[in-house]
Every structure is written in structure tokens, then in C-alpha cells.
Short mmCIF file of C-alpha atoms in Angstrom, two decimals:
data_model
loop_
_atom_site.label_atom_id
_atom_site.label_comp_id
_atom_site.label_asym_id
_atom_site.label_seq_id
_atom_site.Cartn_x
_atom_site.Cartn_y
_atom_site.Cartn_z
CA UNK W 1 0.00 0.00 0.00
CA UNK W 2 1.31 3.21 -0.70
CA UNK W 3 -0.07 6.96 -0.84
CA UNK W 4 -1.40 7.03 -4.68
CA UNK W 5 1.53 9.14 -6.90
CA UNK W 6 -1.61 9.69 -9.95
CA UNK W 7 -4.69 8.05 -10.58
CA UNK W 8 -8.29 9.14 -11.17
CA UNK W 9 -9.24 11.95 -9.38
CA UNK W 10 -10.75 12.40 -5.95
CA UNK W 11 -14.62 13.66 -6.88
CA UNK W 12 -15.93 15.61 -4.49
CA UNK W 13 -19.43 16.47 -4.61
CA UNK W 14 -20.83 19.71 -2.99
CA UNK W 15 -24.02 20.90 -2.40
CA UNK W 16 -24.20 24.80 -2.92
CA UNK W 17 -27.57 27.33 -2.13
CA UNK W 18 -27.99 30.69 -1.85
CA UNK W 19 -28.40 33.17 1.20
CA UNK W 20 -31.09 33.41 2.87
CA UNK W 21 -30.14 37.13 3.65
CA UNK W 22 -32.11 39.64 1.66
CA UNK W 23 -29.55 41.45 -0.61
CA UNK W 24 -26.69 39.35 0.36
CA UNK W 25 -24.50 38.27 -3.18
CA UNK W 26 -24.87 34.77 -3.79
CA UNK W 27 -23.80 31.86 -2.09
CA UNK W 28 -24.68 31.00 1.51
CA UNK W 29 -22.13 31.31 3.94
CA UNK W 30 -22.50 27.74 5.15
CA UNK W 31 -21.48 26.53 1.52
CA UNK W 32 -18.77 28.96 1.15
CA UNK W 33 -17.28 27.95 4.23
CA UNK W 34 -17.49 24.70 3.26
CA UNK W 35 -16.02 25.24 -0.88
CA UNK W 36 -13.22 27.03 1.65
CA UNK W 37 -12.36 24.35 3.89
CA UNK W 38 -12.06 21.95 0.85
CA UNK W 39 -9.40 24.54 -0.52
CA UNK W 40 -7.69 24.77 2.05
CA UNK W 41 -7.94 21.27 4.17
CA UNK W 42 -8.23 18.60 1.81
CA UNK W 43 -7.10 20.46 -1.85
CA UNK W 44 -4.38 22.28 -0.43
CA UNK W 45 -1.35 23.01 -2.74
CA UNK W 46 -2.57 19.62 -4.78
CA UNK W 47 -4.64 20.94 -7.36
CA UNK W 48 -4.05 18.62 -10.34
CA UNK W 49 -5.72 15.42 -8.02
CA UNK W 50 -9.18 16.84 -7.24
CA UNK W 51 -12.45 17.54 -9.09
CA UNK W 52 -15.30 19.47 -7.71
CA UNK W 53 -18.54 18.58 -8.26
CA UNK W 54 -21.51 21.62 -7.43
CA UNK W 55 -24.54 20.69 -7.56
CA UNK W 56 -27.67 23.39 -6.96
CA UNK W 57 -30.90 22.53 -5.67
CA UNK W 58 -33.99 25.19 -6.29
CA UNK W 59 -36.96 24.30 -4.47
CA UNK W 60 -40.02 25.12 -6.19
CA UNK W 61 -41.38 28.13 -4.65
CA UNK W 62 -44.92 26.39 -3.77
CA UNK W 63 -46.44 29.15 -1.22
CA UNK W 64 -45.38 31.97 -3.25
CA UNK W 65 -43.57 33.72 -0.33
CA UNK W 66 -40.45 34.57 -2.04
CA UNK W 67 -43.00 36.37 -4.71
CA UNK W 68 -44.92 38.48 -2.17
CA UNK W 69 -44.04 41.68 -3.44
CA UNK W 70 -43.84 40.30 -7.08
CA UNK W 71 -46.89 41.04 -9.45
CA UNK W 72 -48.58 39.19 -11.70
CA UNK W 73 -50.62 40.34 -14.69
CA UNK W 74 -50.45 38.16 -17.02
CA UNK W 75 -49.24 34.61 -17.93
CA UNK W 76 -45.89 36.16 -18.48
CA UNK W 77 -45.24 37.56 -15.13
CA UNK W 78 -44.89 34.07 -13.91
CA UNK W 79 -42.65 32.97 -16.98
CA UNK W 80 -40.30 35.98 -16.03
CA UNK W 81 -40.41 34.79 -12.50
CA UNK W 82 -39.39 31.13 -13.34
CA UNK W 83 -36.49 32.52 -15.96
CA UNK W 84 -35.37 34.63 -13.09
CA UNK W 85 -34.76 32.18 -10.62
CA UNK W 86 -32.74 29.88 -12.92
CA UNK W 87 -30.88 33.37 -13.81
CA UNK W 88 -29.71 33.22 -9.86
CA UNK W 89 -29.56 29.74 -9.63
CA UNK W 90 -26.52 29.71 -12.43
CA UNK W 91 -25.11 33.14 -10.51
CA UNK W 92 -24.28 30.88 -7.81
CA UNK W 93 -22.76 28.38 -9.91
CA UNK W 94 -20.81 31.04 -11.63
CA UNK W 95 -19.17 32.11 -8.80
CA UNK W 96 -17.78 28.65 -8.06
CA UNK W 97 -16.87 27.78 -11.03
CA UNK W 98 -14.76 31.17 -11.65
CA UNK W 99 -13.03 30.55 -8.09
CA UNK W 100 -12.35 26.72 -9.42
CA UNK W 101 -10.94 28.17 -12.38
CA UNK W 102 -8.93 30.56 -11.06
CA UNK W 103 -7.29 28.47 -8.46
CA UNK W 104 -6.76 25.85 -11.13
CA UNK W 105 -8.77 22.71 -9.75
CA UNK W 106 -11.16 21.11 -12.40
CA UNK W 107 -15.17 21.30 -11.80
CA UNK W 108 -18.70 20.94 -12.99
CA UNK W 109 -21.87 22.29 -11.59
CA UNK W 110 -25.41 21.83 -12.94
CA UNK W 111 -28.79 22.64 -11.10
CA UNK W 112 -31.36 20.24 -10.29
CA UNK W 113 -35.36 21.46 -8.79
CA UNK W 114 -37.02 19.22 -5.99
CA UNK W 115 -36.60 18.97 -2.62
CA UNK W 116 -33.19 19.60 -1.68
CA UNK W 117 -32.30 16.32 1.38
CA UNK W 118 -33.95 13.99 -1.43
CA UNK W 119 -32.08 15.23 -4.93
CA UNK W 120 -28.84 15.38 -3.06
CA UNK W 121 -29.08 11.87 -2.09
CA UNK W 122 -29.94 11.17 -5.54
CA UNK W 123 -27.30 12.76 -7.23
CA UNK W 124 -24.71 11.06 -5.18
CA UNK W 125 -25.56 8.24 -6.05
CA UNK W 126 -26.19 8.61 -9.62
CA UNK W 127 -22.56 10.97 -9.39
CA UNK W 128 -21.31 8.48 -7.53
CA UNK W 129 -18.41 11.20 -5.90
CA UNK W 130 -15.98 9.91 -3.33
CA UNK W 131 -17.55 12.03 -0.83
CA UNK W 132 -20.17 14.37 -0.29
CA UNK W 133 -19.76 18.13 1.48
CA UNK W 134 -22.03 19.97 3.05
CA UNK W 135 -22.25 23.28 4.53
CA UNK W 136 -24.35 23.57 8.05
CA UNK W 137 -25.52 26.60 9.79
CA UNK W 138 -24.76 24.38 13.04
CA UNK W 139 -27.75 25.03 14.69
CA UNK W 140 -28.63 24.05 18.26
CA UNK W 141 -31.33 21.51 19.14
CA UNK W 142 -34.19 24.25 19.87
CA UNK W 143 -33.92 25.65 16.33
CA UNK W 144 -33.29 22.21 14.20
CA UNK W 145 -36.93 21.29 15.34
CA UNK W 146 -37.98 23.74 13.60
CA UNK W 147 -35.35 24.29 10.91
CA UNK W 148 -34.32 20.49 10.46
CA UNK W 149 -31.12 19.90 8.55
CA UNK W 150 -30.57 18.90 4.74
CA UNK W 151 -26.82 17.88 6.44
CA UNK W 152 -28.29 15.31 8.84
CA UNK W 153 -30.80 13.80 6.54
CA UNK W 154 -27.96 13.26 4.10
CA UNK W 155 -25.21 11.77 6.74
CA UNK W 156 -28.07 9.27 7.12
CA UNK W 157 -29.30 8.46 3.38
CA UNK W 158 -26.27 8.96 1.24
CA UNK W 159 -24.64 6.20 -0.77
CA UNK W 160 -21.13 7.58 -0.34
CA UNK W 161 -18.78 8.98 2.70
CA UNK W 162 -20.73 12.80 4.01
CA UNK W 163 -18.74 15.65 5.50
CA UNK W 164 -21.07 18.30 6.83
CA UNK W 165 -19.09 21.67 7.67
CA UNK W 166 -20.81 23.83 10.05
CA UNK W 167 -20.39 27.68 10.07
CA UNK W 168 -17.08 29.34 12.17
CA UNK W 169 -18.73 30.91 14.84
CA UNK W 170 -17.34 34.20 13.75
CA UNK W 171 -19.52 34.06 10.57
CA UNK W 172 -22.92 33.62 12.16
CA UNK W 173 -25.16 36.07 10.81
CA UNK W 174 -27.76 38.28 13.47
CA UNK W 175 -30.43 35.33 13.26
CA UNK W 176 -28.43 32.26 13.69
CA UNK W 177 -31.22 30.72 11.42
CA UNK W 178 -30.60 32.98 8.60
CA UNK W 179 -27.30 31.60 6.44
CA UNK V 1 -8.88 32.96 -1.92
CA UNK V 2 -6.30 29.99 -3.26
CA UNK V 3 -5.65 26.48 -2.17
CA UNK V 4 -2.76 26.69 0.40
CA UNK V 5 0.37 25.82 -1.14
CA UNK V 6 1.84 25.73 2.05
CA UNK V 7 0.81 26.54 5.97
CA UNK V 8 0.44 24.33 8.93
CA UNK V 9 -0.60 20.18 7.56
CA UNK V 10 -3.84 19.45 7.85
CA UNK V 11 -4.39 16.81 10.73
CA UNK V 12 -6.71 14.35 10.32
CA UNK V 13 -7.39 11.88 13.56
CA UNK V 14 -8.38 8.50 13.03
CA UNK V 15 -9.92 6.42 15.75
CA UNK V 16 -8.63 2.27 15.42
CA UNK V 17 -9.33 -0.48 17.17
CA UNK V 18 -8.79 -4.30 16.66
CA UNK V 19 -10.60 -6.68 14.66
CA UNK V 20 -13.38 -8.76 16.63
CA UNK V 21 -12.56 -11.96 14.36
CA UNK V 22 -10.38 -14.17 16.66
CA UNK V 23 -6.68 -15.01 15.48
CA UNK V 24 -7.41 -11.86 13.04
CA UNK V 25 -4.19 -9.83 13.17
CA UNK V 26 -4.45 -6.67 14.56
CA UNK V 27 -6.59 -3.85 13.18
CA UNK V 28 -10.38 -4.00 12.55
CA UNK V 29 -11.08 -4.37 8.45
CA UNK V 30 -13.02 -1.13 8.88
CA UNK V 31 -10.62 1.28 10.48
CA UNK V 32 -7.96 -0.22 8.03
CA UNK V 33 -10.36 0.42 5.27
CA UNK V 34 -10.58 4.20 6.72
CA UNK V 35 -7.11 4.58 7.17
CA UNK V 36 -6.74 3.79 2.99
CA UNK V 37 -9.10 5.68 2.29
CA UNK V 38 -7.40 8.58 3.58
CA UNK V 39 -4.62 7.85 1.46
CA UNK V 40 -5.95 7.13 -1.39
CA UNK V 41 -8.36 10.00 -1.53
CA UNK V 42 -7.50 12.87 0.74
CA UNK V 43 -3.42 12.56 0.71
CA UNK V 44 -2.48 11.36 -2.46
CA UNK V 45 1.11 11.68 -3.40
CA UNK V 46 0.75 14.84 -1.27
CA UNK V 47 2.25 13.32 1.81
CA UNK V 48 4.08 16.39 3.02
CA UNK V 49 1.02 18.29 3.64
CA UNK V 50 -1.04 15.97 6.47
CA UNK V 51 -0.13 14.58 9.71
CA UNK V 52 -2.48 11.32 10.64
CA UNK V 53 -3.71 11.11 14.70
CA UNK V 54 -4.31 7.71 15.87
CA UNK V 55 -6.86 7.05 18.56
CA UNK V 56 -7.34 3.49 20.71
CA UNK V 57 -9.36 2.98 23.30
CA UNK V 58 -9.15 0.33 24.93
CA UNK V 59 -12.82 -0.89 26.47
CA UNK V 60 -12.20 -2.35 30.10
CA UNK V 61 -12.98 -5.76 30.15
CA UNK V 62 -15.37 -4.94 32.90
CA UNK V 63 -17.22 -8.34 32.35
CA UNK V 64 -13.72 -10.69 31.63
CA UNK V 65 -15.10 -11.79 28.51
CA UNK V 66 -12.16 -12.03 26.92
CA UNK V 67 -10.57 -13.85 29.50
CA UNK V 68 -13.05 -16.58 29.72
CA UNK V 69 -10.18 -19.14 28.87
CA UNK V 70 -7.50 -17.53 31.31
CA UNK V 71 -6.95 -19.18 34.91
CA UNK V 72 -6.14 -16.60 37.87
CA UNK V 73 -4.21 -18.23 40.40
CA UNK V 74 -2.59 -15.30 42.09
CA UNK V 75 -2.47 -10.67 41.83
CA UNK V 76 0.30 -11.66 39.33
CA UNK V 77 -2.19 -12.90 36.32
CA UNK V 78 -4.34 -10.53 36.78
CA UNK V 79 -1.17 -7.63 36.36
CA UNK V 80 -0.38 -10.28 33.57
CA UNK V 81 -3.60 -9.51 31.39
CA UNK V 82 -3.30 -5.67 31.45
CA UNK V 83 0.19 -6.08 30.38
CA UNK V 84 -1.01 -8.25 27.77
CA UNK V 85 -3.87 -5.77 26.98
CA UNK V 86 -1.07 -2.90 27.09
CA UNK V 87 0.80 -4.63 24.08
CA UNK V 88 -2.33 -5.63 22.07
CA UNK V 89 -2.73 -1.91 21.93
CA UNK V 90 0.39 -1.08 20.92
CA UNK V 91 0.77 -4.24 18.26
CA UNK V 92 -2.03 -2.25 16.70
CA UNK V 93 -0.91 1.16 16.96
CA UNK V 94 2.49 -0.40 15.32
CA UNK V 95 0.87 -1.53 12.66
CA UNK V 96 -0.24 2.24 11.79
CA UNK V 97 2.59 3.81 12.30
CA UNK V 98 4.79 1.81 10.56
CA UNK V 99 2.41 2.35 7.13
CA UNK V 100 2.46 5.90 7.78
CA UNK V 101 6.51 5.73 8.44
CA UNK V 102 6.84 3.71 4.61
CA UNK V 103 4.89 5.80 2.99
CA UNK V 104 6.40 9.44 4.64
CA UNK V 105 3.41 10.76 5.88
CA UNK V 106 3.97 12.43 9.86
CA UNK V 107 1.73 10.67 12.44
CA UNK V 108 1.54 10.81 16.28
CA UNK V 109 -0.43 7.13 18.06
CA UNK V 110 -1.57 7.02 21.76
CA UNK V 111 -4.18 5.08 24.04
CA UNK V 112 -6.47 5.73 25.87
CA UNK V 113 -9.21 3.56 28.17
CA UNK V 114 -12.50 3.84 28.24
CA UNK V 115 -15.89 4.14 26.28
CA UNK V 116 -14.80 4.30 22.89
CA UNK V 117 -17.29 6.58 21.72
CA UNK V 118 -17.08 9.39 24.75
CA UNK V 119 -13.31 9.23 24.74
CA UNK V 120 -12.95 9.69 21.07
CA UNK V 121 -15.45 12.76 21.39
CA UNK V 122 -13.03 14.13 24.17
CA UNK V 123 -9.89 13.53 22.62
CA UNK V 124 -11.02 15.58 19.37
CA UNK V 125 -12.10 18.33 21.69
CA UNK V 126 -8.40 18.18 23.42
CA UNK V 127 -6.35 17.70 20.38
CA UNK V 128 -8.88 19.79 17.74
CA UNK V 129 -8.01 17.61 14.30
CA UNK V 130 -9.25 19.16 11.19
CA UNK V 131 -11.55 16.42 11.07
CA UNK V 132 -12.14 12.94 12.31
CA UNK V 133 -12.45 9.78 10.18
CA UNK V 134 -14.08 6.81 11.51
CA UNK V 135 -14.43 3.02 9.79
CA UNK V 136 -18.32 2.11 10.43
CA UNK V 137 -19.66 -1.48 9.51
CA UNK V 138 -22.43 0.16 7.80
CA UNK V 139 -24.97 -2.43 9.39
CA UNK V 140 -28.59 -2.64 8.39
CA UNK V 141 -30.64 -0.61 10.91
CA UNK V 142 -31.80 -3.93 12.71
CA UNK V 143 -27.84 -5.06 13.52
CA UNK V 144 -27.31 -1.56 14.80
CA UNK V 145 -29.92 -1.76 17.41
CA UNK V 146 -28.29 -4.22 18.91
CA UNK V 147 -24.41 -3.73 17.90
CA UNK V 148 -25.04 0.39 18.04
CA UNK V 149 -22.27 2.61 16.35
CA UNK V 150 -19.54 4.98 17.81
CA UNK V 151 -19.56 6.81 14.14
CA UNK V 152 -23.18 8.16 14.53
CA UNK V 153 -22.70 9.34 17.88
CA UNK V 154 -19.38 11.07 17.13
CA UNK V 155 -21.07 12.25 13.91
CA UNK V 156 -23.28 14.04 16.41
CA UNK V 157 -21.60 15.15 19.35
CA UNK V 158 -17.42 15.29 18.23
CA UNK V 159 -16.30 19.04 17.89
CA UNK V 160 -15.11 18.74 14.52
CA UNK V 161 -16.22 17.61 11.64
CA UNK V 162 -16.36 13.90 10.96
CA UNK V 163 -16.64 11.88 8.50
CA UNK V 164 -17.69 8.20 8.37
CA UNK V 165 -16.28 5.38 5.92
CA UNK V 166 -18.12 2.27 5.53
CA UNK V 167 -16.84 -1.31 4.71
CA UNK V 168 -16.67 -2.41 1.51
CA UNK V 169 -19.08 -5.16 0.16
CA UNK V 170 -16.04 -7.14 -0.56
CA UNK V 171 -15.08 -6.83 2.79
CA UNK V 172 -17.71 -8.26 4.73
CA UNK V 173 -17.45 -11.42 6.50
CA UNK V 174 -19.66 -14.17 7.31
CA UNK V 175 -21.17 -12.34 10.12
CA UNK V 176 -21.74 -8.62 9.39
CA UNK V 177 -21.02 -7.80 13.31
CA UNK V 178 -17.76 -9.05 13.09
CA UNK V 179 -15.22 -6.51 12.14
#
């Protein structure tokens, strides 16, 4: 046995969203802490041996709320509506892919719609990555009742090894639910 | 932002512990499985920038299970068996060491007694790793009612972030509880 000297890359799989903070550009910070810690824990200096793998889930906006000061007129309001959310969904990919590229480590992203937990779990195991990262807000017990965790649900239900990340304590936002 | 190309190594602690299957030499299939893992998918050929932390804990044979064939005559054999205990522990620390030593990578090995799971949480809140790696069976959720798992509940309650590698099929053996 000895520490591989090439070989297929390591594939590593995260799961990117966007902020919940109104106005905020982008990517949570749960996610970029987590793109960061790959970088800088597991990538390091040895750029030519990884491959990232993003992967975006939108969840369909069923209740409307992220719409409430939208309005609609017309059949085409809610066209817009749908174009601009896939506009912000490949924003976020955008900026990962330009740090990947800068940096020098190889990637893909693509976007997938459903319910986050359950496409993630799906996705690794079509993807079939070496591991799975994911960012967490690191919430305490009080507010994952009511919060629950995409992380935990995917520790659990995953086909391959999961990392979940949580949030530096110097990066939590106001609301500690907020990300 | 850019991977490191040089700083402090990243530490990654691994907890080992010996195989159940008697006359088995030395470590569990699992935590060996863990322990390449990490080599062939985290370090690489980039050996220079990690440094490996390897946990035992040694359960106290509270209930002399193992020692259900032994004959205690006198203090002496009882001195005897925790000597003997003593060097099981270290026969399987050797054995990770001495990988790590062939292959260049910097590691530091100690035991400790105790219940595996609580000690293991402890020790990553003492020593802070970058992240833990733990072998896991990966039993069915009827075995792990009765077998339970140290990975889950250091996935839950360990400081830092862990990460859990299951057996391979190949790797099983007759009896999925033995490791």
C-alpha cells in the first residue's frame, strides 16, 4: 500500500444554495465555508488530483412567499419569475466555477429542482463522488426542530462517505437561522 | 482565496481499534479500510502536507469476557492480562505507524481507556483535528440496534467535523457484526 503518486481523481461532490439574507450576493455562507475548507484542508497546494462537483438545488417556490411583493398580470409575469430564478440559480454556480478556475482545480456544476435532502441523495448516487460536502448553519437543538437539517438527513441516506461543515462561529449572521 | 500551497498540515485523527474476528491480526477491516481511504483520496502523493492522529481505546474488560479461557491463580495474572492488553494496543498502533513511516506521511499514536465513543469525542475536543475519520460497519438498521455505532454518535456530538467510511461489500465477512 502506498499513498497514490496519480490516478483518477478524488470527486468531491458539494451541495451549494444561496443566502437566505435579503440582498446578500450569492452563495450561503455555510457553503462557502465549506467550498473554503475543501481549498484549504483537503485540496491544499494539490490541485491537479481533485475535481469538484456543485450541484444546486432550487426548491419550487410552492407558497409563493419569495413572490410576495412580485406582481402578476399576465401569464408572463410568472414565466419571467421562473427565468429569473434559474438566472440566480446559475449566478451561484458562476461564482464557483470562476473561483475553481482561477485556483486551477477542475469542476462541474449543474442545477437540479425538488426537494433539496432527497435530490442530493440522488445525485450522489447517480454521481457516484468519493464524498459528499455539506455546509451547516450548526444550529442548536431548539432551532433544528424547527429548521431540520438537509446535512443530517444526508449523513443518514447517502450512498457515499458525508462531511457536513458547520459555520465558524465568527460568521454567524444576526439570526443564527438565517445563512 | 487559493488552495494553500503551504501553511500548517492538515491533521486528520483517526480512531482504530482491533478486529473482533479471533486469530485476526491486529486492526479491525473497517478502520484499516478508513485509514486507505485517507490515502488514497485525501493525501495522495501529497504526503508532506497531512499529519495522521491515531486514537485506541481500549474498552475495560469490565465483564472478563475475553478472558473466559485464562486461569487466575494469584495478583500476578491478573497484572499479567493488562500487560497483555497494554501490548495488544500497541501491536495495533504499530501496525499504523509503521504504514504511515513507509509511505512518509507524519503521524503521532496514543491510548487511551474507556468508552470508545465518549473518549474519542473528548480527545477531538483536546487535540482539535481538522476532522475525524471513523471506519463504520455500515450495518442494516436492525444489527445496529443491537451492535449500536460509535460513528453516529461522534457524527453528532465530536467538535469537529467527521466523517464516516463504511466497509466495503467485498469486505464483509460471514457475520456482518464481526469486524
Amino acid at each position: 500500500m502506498a499513498a497514490s503518486a496519480s490516478g483518477e481523481a478524488t470527486r468531491i461532490m458539494l451541495a451549494v444554495n444561496e443566502s437566505t439574507i435579503k440582498g446578500y450576493p450569492h452563495a450561503s455562507i455555510s457553503c462557502r465555508g465549506a467550498f473554503e475548507w475543501i481549498l484549504k484542508k483537503i485540496i491544499r497546494s494539490n490541485t491537479c488530483d481533485f475535481k469538484l462537483l456543485f450541484i444546486h438545488v432550487q426548491v419550487p417556490d410552492e407558497d409563493g412567499f419569495d413572490d410576495m411583493d412580485s406582481k402578476f398580470a399576465s401569464p408572463d409575469d410568472f414565466k419571467k419569475m421562473k427565468h429569473r430564478d434559474k438566472i440566480r440559480g446559475l449566478h451561484l454556480l458562476e461564482y464557483f466555477v470562476n473561483q475553481c478556475h482561477e485556483i486551477g482545480v477542475a469542476c462541474e456544476a449543474w442545477v437540479k429542482k425538488g426537494d433539496a435532502k432527497e435530490i442530493i441523495c440522488l445525485e450522489a448516487k447517480r454521481v457516484q463522488p468519493d464524498f459528499l460536502v455539506l455546509g451547516s448553519r450548526g444550529l442548536g437543538p431548539f432551532q433544528k426542530v424547527f429548521v431540520g437539517t438537509v446535512s443530517e438527513f444526508c449523513v443518514k441516506h447517502a450512498d457515499c462517505p458525508v462531511i457536513s461543515i458547520k459555520r465558524n462561529a465568527d460568521q454567524i449572521p444576526q439570526d443564527p437561522v438565517d445563512d
